[in-house]
Short mmCIF file of C-alpha atoms (C1' of nucleotides) and ligand atoms in Angstrom, two decimals:
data_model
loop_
_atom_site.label_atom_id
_atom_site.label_comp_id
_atom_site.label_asym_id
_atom_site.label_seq_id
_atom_site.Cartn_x
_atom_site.Cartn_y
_atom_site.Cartn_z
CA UNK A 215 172.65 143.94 -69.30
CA UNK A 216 175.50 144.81 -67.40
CA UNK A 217 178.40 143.01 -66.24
CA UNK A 218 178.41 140.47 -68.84
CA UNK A 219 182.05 139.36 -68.51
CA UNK A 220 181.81 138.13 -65.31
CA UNK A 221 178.41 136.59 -66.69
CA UNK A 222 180.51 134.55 -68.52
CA UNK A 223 182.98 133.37 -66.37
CA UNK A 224 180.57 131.81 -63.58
CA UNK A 225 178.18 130.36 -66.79
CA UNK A 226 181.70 128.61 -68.40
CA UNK A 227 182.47 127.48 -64.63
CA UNK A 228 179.47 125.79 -64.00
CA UNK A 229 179.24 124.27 -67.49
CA UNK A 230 182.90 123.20 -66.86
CA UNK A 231 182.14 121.51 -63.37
CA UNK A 232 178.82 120.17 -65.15
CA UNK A 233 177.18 121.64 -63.02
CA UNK A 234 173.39 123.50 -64.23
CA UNK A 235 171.92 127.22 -64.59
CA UNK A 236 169.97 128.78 -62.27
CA UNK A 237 168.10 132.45 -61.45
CA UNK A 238 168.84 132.53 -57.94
CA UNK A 239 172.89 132.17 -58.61
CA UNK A 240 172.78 134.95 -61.47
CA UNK A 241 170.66 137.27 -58.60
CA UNK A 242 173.28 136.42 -56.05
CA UNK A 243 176.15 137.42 -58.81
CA UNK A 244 174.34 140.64 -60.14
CA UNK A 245 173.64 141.84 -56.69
CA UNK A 246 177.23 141.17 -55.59
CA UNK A 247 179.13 143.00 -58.64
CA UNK A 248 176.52 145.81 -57.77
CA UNK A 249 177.92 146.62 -54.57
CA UNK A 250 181.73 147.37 -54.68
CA UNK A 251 181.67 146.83 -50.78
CA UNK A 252 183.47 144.29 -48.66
CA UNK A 253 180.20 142.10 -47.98
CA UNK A 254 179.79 139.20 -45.20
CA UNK A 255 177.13 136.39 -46.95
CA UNK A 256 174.65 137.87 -44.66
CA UNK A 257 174.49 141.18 -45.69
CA UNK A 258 174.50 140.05 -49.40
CA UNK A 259 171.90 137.71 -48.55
CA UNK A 260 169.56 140.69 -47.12
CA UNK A 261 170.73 142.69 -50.77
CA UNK A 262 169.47 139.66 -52.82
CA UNK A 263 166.64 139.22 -50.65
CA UNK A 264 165.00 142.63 -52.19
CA UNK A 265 165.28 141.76 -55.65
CA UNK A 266 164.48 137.91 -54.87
CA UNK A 267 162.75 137.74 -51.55
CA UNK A 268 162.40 133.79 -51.77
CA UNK A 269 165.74 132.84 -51.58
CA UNK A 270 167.34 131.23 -49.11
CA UNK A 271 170.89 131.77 -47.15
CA UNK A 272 172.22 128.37 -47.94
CA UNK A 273 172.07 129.21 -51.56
CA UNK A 274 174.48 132.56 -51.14
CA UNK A 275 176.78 130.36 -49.09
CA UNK A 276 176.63 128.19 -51.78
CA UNK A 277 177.11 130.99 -54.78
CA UNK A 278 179.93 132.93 -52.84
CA UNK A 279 181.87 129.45 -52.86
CA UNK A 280 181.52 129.14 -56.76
CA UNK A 281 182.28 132.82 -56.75
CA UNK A 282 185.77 132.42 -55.01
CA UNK A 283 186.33 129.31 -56.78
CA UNK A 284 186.04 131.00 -60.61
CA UNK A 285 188.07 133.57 -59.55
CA UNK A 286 185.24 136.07 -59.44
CA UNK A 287 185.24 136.60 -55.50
CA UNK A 288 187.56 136.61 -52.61
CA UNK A 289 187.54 135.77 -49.26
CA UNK A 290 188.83 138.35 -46.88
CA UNK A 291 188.78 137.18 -43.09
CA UNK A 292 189.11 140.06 -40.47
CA UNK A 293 189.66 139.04 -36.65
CA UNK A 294 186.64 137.32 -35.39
CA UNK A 295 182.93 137.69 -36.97
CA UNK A 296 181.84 136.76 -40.57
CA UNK A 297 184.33 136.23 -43.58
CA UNK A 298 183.86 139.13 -46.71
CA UNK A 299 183.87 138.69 -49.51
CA UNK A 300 184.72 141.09 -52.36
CA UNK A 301 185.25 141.50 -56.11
CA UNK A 302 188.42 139.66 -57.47
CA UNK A 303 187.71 139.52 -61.49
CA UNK A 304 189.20 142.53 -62.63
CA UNK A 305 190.59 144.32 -59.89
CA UNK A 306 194.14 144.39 -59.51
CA UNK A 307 196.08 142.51 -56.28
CA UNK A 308 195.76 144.39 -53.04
CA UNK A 309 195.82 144.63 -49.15
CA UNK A 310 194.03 146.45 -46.73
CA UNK A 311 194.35 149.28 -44.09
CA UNK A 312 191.45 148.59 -41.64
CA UNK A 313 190.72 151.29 -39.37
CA UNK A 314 189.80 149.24 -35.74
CA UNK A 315 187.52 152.45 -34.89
CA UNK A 316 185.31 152.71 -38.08
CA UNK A 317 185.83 149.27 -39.48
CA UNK A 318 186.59 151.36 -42.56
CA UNK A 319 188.54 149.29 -45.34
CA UNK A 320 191.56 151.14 -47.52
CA UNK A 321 192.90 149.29 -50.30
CA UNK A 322 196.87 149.66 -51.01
CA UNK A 323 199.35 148.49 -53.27
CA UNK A 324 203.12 148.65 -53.39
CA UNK A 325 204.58 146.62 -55.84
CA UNK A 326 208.34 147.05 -53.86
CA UNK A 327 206.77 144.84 -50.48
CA UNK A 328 204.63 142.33 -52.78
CA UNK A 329 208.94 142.09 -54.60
CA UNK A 330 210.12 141.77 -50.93
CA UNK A 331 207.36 139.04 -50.20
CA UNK A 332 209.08 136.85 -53.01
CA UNK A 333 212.71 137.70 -51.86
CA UNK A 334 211.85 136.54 -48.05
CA UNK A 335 209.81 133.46 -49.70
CA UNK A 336 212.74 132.16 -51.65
CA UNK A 337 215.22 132.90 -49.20
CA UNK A 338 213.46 129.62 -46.97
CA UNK A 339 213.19 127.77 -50.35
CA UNK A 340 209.31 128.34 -50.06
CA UNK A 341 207.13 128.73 -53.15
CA UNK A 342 204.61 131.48 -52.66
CA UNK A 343 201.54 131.13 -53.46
CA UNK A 344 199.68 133.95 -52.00
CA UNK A 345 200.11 136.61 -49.25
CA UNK A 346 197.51 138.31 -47.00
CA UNK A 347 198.55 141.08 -45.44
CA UNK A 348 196.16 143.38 -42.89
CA UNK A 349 197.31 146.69 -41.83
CA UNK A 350 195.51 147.46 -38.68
CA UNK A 351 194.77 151.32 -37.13
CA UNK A 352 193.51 154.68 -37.41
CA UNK A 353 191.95 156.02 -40.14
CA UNK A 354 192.53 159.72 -41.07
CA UNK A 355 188.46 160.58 -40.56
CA UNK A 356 189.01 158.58 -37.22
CA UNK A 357 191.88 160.48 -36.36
CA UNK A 358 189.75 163.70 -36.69
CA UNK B 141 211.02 127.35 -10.95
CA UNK B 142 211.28 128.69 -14.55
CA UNK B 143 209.25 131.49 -16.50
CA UNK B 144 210.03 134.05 -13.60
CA UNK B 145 209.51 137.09 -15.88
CA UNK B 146 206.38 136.19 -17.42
CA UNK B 147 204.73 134.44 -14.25
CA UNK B 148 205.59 138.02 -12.75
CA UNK B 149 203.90 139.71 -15.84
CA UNK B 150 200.81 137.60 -14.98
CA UNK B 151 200.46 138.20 -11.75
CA UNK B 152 200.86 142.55 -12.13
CA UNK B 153 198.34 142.70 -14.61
CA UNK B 154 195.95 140.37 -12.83
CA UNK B 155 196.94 142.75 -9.52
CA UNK B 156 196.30 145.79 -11.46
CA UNK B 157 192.99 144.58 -12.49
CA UNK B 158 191.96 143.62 -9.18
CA UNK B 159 191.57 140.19 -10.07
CA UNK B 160 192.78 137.13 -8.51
CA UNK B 161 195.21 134.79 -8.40
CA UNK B 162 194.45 130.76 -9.20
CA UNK B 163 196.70 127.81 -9.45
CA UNK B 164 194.84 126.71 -12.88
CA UNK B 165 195.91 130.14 -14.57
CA UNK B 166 199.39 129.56 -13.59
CA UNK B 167 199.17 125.81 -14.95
CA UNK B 168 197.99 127.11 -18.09
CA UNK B 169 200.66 129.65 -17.97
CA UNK B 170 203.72 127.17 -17.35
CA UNK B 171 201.89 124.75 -19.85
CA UNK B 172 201.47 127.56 -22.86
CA UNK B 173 205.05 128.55 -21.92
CA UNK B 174 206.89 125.10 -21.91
CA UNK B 175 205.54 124.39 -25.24
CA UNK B 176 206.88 126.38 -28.69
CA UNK B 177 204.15 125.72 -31.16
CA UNK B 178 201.05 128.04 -32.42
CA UNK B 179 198.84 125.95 -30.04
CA UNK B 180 195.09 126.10 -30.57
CA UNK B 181 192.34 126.12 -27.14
CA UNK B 182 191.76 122.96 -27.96
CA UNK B 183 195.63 121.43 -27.75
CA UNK B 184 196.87 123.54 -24.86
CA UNK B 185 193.43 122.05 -23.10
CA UNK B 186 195.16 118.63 -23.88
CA UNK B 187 198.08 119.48 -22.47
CA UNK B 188 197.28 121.48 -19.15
CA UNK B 189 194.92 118.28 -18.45
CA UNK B 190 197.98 116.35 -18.01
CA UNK B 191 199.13 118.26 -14.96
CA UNK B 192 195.76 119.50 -13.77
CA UNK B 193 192.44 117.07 -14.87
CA UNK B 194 190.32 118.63 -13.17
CA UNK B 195 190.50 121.98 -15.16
CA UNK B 196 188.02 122.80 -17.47
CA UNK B 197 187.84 123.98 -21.15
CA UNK B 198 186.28 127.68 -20.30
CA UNK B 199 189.29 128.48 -17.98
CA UNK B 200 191.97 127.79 -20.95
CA UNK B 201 189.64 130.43 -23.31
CA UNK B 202 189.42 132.80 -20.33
CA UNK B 203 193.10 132.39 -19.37
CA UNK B 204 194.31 132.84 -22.76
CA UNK B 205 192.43 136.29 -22.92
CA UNK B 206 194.48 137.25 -20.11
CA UNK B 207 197.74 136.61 -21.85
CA UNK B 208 196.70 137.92 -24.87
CA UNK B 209 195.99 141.31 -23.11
CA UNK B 210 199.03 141.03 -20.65
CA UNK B 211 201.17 140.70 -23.69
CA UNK B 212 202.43 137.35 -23.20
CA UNK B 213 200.76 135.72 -26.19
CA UNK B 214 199.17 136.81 -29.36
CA UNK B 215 196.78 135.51 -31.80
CA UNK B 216 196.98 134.34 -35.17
CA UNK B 217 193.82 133.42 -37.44
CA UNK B 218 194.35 131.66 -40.51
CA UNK B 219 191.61 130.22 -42.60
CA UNK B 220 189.00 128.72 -41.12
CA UNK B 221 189.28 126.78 -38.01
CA UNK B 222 190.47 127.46 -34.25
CA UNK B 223 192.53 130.55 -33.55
CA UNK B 224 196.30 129.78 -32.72
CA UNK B 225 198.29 131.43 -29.91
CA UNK B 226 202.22 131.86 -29.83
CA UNK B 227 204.64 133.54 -27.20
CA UNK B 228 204.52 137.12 -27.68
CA UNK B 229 206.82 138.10 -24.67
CA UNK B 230 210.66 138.27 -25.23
CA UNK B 231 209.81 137.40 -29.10
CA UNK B 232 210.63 139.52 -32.15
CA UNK B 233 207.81 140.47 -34.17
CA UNK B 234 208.05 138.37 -36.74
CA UNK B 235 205.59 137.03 -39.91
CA UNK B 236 204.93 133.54 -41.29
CA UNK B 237 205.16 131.36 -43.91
CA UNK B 238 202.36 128.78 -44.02
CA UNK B 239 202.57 125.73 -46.09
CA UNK B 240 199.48 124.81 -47.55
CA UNK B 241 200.27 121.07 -47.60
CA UNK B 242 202.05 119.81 -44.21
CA UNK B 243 200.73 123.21 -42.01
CA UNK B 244 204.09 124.65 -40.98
CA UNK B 245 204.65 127.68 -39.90
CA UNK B 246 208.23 129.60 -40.94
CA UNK B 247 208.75 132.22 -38.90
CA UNK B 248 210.60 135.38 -40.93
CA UNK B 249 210.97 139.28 -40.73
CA UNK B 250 212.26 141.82 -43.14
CA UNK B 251 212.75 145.10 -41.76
CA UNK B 252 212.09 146.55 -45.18
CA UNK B 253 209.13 144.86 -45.41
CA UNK B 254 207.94 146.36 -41.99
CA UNK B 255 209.44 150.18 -43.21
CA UNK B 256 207.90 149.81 -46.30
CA UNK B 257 204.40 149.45 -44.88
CA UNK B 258 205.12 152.29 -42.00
CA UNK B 259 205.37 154.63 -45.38
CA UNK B 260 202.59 152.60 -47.52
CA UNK B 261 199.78 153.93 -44.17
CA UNK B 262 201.76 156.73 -44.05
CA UNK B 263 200.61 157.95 -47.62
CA UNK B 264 196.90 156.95 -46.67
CA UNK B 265 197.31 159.19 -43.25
CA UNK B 266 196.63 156.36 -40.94
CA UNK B 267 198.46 154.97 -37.84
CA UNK B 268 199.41 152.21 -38.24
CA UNK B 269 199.51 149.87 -34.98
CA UNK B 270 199.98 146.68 -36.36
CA UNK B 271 199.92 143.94 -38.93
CA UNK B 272 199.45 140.48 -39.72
CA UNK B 273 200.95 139.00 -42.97
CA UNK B 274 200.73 135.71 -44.01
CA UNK B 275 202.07 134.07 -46.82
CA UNK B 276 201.10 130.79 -48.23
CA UNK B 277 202.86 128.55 -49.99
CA UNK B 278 204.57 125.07 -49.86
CA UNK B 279 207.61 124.39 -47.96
CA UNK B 280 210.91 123.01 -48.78
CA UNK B 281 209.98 119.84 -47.29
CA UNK B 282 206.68 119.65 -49.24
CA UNK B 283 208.50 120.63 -52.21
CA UNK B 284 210.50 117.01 -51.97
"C1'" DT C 140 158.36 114.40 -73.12
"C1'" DC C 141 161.24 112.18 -70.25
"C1'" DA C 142 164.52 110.92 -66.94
"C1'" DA C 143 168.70 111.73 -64.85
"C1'" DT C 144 171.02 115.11 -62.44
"C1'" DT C 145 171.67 119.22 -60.12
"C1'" DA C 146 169.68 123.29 -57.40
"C1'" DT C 147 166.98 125.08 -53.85
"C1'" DG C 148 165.05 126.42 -49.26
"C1'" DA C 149 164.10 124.94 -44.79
"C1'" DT C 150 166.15 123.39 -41.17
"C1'" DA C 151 169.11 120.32 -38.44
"C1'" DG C 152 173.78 119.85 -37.20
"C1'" DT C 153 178.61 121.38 -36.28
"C1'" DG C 154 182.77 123.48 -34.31
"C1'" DA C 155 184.70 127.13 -31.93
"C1'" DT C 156 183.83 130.21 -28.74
"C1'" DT C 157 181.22 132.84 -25.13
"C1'" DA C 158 177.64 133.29 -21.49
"C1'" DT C 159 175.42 131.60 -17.43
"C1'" DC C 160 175.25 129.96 -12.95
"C1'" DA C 161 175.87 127.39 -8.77
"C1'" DT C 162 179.74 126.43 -6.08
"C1'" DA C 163 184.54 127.10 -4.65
"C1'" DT C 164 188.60 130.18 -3.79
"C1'" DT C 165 190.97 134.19 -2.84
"C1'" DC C 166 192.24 137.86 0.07
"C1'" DA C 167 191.72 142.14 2.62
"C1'" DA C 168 189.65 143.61 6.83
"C1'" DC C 169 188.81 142.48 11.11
"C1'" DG D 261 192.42 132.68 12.12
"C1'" DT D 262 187.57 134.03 10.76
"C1'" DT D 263 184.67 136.42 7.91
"C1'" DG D 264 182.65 138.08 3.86
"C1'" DA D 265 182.65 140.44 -0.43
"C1'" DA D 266 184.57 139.70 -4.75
"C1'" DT D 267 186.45 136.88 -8.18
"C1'" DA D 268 187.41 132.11 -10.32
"C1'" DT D 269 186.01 127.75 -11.74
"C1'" DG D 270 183.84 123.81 -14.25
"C1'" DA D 271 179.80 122.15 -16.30
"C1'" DT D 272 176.99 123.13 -19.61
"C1'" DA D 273 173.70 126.01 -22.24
"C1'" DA D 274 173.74 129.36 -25.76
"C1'" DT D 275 175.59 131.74 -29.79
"C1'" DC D 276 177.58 132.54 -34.23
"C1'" DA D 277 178.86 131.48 -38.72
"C1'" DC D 278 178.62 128.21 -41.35
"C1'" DT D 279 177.81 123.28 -43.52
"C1'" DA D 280 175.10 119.04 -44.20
"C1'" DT D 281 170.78 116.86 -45.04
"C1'" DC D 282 166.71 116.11 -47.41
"C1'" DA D 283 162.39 116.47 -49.76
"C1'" DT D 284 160.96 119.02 -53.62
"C1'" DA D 285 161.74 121.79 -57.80
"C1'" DA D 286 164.23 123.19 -61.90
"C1'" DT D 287 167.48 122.19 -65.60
"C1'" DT D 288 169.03 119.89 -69.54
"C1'" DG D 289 170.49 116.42 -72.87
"C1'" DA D 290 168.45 112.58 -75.18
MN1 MN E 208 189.54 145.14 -51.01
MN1 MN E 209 205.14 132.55 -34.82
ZN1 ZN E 210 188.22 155.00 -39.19
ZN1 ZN E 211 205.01 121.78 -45.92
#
DNA sequence: TCAATTATGATAGTGATTATCATATTCAAC
DNA sequence: GTTGAATATGATAATCACTATCATAATTGA
């Protein structure tokens, strides 16, 4: 069985927060880590519905919260519409181009603006404790 | 009467659109202007009631659409919760520093910063027409 | 096995925003 | 100035993305 890692890491949260086991969350997780998309809970929800057609919405609310809270998720909120989510465990720091024709996501690093970031941040006395930064325009598909 | 250049702005694009003119949209207008702060709906509604009681809730969303697209405010989304608007006209771009404890907002720009990202799309062959970093943190202040 | 506790699914409720609609205003043409 | 077609307004219903509630079911340690 694949993905066992992150397995792990929700199943030593929950015992952690004494909280219990259950199916529907490990559905909810497996179906997630399958798709390496940026996913709003409702189109998870109609993902996990296929493999487990009786669950319910509340409970992938419910499971993407535990997700961002072990560190396996993150939330990414675009302009108006539903929050994403997408993988966090493993996957190195990074922001996004979003193209505002296609809605398609590009992920980017540079390790000189995330060093700027800090430099700005200290220069007000602030202590950083996270960034988001969204790069909005034209993708090079879009630009044809 | 103050707020010349941006009542004027107002009042072209609402000519150009061949809309028309209302004393409640200029009431918001002076209102948004007079006051500094990332308002939400919500707060300007609080204060434009003070001048004007009769206005309604619906008139402060559709008037703040107007400004948005006229270019005399812009929008900024964090987290959950209502959407904030702050001057846009005669303002440098600039980014912000949110603290996570008290909710202030430091306004800062680094030109490398904003090069830095120009070259980051650049590499990805998008165009980029805009961004919206935030940083989170704790403030001086918080920091005691 | 049992009992305490948590999880679930259905659904009601919420907060922010947008749509609808009857009435009021604006404004160009007379 | 009056008219009338078009837009604006305020009240409020509707929508969207969640979040809370609750009766029932599943988990788990004793
Ligand atoms: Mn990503
Ligand atoms: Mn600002
Ligand atoms: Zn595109
Ligand atoms: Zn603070």
């Amino acid at each position: 069985m694949a993905f066992d890692e992150e397995q792990k890491i929700l199943d030593d949260f929950v015992r952690e927060k004494g909280l219990k086991h259950s199916g529907q969350r490990k559905d909810i997780l497996l179906t997630f880590l399958k798709t390496e998309k940026h996913l709003s809970a409702d189109e998870l929800y109609a993902l996990v519905k296929k493999k487990n057609p009786a669950i319910g919405i509340a409970t992938v609310y419910r499971t993407l919260k535990l997700l961002c809270e072990s560190g396996l998720s993150s939330e990414l909120r675009l302009g108006s519409g539903a929050v994403r989510y997408e993988h966090f465990y493993g996957h190195e720091h990074h922001d996004h181009l979003v193209c505002v024709k296609c809605g398609e996501f590009i992920e980017v690093v540079d390790p000189e603006i995330e060093k700027l970031q800090e430099r700005l941040a200290a220069k007000e006395d602030f202590s950083l404790q996270g960034h988001k930064l969204l790069m909005y325009g034209i993708c090079r598909k879009c630009k044809g």
